Coordinates of N, CA, C and O in Angstrom, one line a residue:
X1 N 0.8 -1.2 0.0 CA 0.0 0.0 0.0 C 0.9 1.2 0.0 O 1.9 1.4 0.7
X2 N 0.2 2.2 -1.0 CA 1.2 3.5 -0.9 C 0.2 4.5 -0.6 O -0.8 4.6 -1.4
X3 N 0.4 5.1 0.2 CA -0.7 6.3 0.6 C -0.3 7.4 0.1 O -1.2 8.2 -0.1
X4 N 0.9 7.6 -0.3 CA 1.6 8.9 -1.3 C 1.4 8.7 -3.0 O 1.7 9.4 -4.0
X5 N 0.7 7.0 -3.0 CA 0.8 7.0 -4.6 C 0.4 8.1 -5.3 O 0.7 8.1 -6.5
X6 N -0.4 9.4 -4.8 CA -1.0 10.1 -5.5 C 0.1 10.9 -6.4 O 0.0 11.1 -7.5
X7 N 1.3 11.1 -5.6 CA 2.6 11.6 -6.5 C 2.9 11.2 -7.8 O 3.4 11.9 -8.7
X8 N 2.5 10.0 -7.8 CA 3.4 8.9 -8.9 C 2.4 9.4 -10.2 O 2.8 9.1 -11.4
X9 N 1.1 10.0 -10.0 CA 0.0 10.1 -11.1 C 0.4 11.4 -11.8 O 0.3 12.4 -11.0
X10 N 0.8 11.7 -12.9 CA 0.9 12.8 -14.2 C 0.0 13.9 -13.8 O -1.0 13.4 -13.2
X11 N 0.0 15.4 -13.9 CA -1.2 15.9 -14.1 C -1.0 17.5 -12.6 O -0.7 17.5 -11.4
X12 N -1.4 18.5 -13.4 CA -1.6 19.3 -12.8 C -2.9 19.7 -12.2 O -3.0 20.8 -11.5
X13 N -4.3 18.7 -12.4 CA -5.4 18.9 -12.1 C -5.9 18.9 -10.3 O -7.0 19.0 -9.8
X14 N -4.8 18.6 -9.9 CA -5.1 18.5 -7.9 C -4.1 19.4 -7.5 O -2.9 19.4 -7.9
X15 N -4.6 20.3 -6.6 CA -3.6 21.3 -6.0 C -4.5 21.8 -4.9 O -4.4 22.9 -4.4
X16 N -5.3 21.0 -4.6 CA -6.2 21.1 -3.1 C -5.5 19.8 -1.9 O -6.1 18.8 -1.6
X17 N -4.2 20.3 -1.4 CA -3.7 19.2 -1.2 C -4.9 19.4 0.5 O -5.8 18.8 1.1
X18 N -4.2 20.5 0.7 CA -4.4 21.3 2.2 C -5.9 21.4 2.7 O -6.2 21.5 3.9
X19 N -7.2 21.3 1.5 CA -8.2 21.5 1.9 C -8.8 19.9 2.3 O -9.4 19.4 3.3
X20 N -8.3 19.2 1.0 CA -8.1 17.6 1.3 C -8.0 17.0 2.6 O -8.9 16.4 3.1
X21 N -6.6 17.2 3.3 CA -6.6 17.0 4.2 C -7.2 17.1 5.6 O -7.3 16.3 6.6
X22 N -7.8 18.8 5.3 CA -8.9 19.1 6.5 C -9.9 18.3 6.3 O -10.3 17.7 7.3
X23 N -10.5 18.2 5.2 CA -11.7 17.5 4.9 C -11.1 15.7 5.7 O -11.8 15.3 6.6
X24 N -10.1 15.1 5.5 CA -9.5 14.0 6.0 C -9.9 14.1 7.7 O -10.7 13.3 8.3
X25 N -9.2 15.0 8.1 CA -9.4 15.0 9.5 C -10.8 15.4 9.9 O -10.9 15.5 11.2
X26 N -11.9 15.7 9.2 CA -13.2 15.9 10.0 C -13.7 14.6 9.6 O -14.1 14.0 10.6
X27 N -13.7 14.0 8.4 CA -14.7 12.6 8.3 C -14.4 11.9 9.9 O -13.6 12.0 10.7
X28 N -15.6 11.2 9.6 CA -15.6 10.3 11.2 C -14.9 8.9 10.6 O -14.8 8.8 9.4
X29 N -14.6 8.1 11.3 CA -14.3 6.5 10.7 C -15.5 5.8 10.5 O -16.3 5.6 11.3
X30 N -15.5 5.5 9.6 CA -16.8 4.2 8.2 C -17.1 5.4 7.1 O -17.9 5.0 6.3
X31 N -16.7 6.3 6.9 CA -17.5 7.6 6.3 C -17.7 6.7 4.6 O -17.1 5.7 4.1
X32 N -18.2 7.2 4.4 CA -18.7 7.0 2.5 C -18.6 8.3 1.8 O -18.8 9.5 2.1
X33 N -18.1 8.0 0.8 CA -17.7 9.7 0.3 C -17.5 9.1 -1.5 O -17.0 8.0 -1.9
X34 N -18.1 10.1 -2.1 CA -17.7 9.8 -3.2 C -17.1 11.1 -3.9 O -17.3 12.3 -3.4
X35 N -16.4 10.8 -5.1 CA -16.1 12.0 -5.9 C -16.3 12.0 -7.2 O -16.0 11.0 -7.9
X36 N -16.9 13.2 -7.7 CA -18.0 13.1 -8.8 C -16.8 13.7 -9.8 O -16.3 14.7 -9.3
X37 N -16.4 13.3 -10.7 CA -15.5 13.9 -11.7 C -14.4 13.6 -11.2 O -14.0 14.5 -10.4
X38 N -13.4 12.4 -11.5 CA -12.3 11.4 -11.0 C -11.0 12.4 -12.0 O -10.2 13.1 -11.6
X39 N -11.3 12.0 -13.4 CA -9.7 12.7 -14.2 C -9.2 11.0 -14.2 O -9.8 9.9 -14.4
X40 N -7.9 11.4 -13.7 CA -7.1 10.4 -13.6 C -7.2 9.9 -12.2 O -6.5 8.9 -12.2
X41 N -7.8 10.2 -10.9 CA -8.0 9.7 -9.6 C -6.7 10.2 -8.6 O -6.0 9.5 -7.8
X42 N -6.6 11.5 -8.9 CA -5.1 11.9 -8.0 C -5.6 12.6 -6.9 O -5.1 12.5 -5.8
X43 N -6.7 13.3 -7.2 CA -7.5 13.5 -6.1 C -8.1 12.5 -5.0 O -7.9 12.5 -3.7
X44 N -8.9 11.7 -5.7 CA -9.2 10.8 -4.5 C -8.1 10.1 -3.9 O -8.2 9.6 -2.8
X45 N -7.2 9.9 -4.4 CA -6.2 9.0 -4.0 C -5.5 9.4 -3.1 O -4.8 8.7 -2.4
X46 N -5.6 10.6 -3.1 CA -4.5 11.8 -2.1 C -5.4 11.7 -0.7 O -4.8 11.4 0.4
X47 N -7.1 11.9 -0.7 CA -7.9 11.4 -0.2 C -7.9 10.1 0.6 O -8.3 10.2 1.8
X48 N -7.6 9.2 0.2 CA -7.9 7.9 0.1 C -6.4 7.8 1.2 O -6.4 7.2 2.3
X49 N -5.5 8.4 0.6 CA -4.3 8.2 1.5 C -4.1 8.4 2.5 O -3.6 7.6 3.3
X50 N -4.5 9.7 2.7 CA -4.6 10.5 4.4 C -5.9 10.1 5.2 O -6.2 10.3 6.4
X51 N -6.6 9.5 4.2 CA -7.7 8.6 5.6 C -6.9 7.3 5.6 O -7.5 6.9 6.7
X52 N -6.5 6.9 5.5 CA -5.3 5.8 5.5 C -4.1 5.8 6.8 O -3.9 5.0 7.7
X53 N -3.4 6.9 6.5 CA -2.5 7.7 7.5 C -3.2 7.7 8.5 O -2.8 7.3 9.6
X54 N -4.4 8.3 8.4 CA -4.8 8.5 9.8 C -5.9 7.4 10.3 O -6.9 7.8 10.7
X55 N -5.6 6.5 10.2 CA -6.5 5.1 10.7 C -7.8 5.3 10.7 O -8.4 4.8 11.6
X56 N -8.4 5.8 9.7 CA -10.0 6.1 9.4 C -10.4 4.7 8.5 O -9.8 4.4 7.4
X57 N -11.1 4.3 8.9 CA -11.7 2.6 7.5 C -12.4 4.1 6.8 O -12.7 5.1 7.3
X58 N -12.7 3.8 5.3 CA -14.1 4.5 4.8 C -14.0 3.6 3.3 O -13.0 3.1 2.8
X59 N -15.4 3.9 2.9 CA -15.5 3.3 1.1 C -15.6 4.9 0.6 O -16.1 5.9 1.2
X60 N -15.1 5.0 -0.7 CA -14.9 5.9 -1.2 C -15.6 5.5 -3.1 O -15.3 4.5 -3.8
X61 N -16.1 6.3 -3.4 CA -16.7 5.5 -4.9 C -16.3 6.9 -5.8 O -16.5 8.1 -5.6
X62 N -15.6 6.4 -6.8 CA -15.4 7.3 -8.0 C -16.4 7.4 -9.0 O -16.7 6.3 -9.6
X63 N -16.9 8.4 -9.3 CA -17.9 8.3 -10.3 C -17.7 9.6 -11.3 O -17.7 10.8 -11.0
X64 N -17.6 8.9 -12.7 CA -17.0 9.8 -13.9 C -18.0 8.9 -15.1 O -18.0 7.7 -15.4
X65 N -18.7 9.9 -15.7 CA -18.8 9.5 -17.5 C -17.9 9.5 -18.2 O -18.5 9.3 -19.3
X66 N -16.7 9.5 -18.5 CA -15.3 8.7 -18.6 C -15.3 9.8 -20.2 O -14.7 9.5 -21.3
X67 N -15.9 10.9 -20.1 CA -15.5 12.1 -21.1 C -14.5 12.6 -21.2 O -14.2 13.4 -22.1
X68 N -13.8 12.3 -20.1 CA -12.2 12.7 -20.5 C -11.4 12.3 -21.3 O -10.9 13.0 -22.1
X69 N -11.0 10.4 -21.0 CA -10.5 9.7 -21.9 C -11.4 8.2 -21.7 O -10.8 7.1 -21.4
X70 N -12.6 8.4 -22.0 CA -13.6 7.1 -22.6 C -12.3 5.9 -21.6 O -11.7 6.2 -20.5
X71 N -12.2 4.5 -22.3 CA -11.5 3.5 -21.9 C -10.1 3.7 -21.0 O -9.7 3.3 -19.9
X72 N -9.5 4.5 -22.3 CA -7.9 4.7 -21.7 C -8.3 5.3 -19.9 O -7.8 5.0 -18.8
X73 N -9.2 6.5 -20.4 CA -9.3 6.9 -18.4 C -9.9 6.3 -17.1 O -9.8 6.5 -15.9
X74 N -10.8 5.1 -18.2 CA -11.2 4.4 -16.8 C -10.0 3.0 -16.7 O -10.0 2.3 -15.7
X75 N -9.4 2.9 -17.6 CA -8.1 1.8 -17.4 C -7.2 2.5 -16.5 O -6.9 1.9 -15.5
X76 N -6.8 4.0 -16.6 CA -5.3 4.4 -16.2 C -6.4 4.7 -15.0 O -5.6 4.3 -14.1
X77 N -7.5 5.0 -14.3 CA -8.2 5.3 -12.8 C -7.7 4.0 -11.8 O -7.0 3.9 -10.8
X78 N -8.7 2.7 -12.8 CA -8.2 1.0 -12.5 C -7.2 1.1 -12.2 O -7.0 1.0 -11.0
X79 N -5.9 1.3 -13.0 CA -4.4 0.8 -13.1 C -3.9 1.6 -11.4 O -3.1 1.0 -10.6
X80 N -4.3 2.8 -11.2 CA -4.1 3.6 -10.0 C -4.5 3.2 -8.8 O -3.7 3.2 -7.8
X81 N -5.2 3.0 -8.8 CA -6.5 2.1 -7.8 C -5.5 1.2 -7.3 O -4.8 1.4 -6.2
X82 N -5.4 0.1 -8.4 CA -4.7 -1.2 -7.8 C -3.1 -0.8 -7.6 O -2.4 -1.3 -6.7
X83 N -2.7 0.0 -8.3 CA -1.0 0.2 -8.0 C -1.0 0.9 -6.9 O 0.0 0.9 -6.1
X84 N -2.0 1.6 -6.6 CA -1.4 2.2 -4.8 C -2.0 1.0 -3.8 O -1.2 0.8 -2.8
X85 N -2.7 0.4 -3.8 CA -3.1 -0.9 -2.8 C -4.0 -0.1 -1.8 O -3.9 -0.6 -0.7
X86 N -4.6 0.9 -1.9 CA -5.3 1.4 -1.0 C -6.4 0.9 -1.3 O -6.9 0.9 -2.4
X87 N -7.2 0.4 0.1 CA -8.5 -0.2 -0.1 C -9.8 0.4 0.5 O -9.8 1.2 1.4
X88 N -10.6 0.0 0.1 CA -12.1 1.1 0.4 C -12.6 1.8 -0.9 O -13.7 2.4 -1.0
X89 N -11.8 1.7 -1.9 CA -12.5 2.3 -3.2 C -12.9 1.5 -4.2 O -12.4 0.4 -4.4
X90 N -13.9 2.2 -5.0 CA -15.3 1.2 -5.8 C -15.0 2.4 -6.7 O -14.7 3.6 -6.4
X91 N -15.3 1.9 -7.9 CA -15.2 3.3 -9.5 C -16.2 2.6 -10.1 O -16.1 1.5 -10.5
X92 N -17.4 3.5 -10.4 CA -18.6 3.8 -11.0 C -18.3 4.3 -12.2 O -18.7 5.5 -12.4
X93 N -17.8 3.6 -13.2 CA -18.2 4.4 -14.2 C -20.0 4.9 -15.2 O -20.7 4.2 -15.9
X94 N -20.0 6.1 -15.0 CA -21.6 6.4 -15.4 C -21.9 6.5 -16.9 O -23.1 6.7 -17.3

């Protein structure tokens, strides 16, 4: 498991590292949270991390109409998912 995988993902589209985190530290533990408009998943995953770090369990669901990049973006979301090993997330493609 890599809770920093979010680094390893391409892309200037996440730069809410700081608000993330606050939002991290209020969820309670089991929380459900989804995020509507994934990209490539650097966001949630940054997410996904720091409830991680901080011993929170939660399910987390991605959900994108995949208009960004159709197959390739729900493959490279998948391929992210599984290469950080963080668990609790489900991807909805709509």
């Amino acid at each position: 498991m890599d809770t920093r995988y979010y680094k390893k993902i391409d892309g200037s589209m996440f730069d809410f590292r700081n608000f993330y985190f606050s939002i991290a530290l209020k969820l309670p533990d089991n929380a459900v949270i989804a995020e509507v408009g994934v990209a490539n998943g650097k966001s949630a995953l940054y997410l996904a991390g720091a409830l991680t770090e901080l011993e929170k369990p939660f399910t987390m669901y991605l959900i994108d109409n995949m208009d960004y990049g159709a197959n390739d973006q729900l493959t490279t979301i998948i391929n992210n998912v599984v290469e950080s090993g963080l668990k609790g997330i489900r991807i909805l493609p709509v």
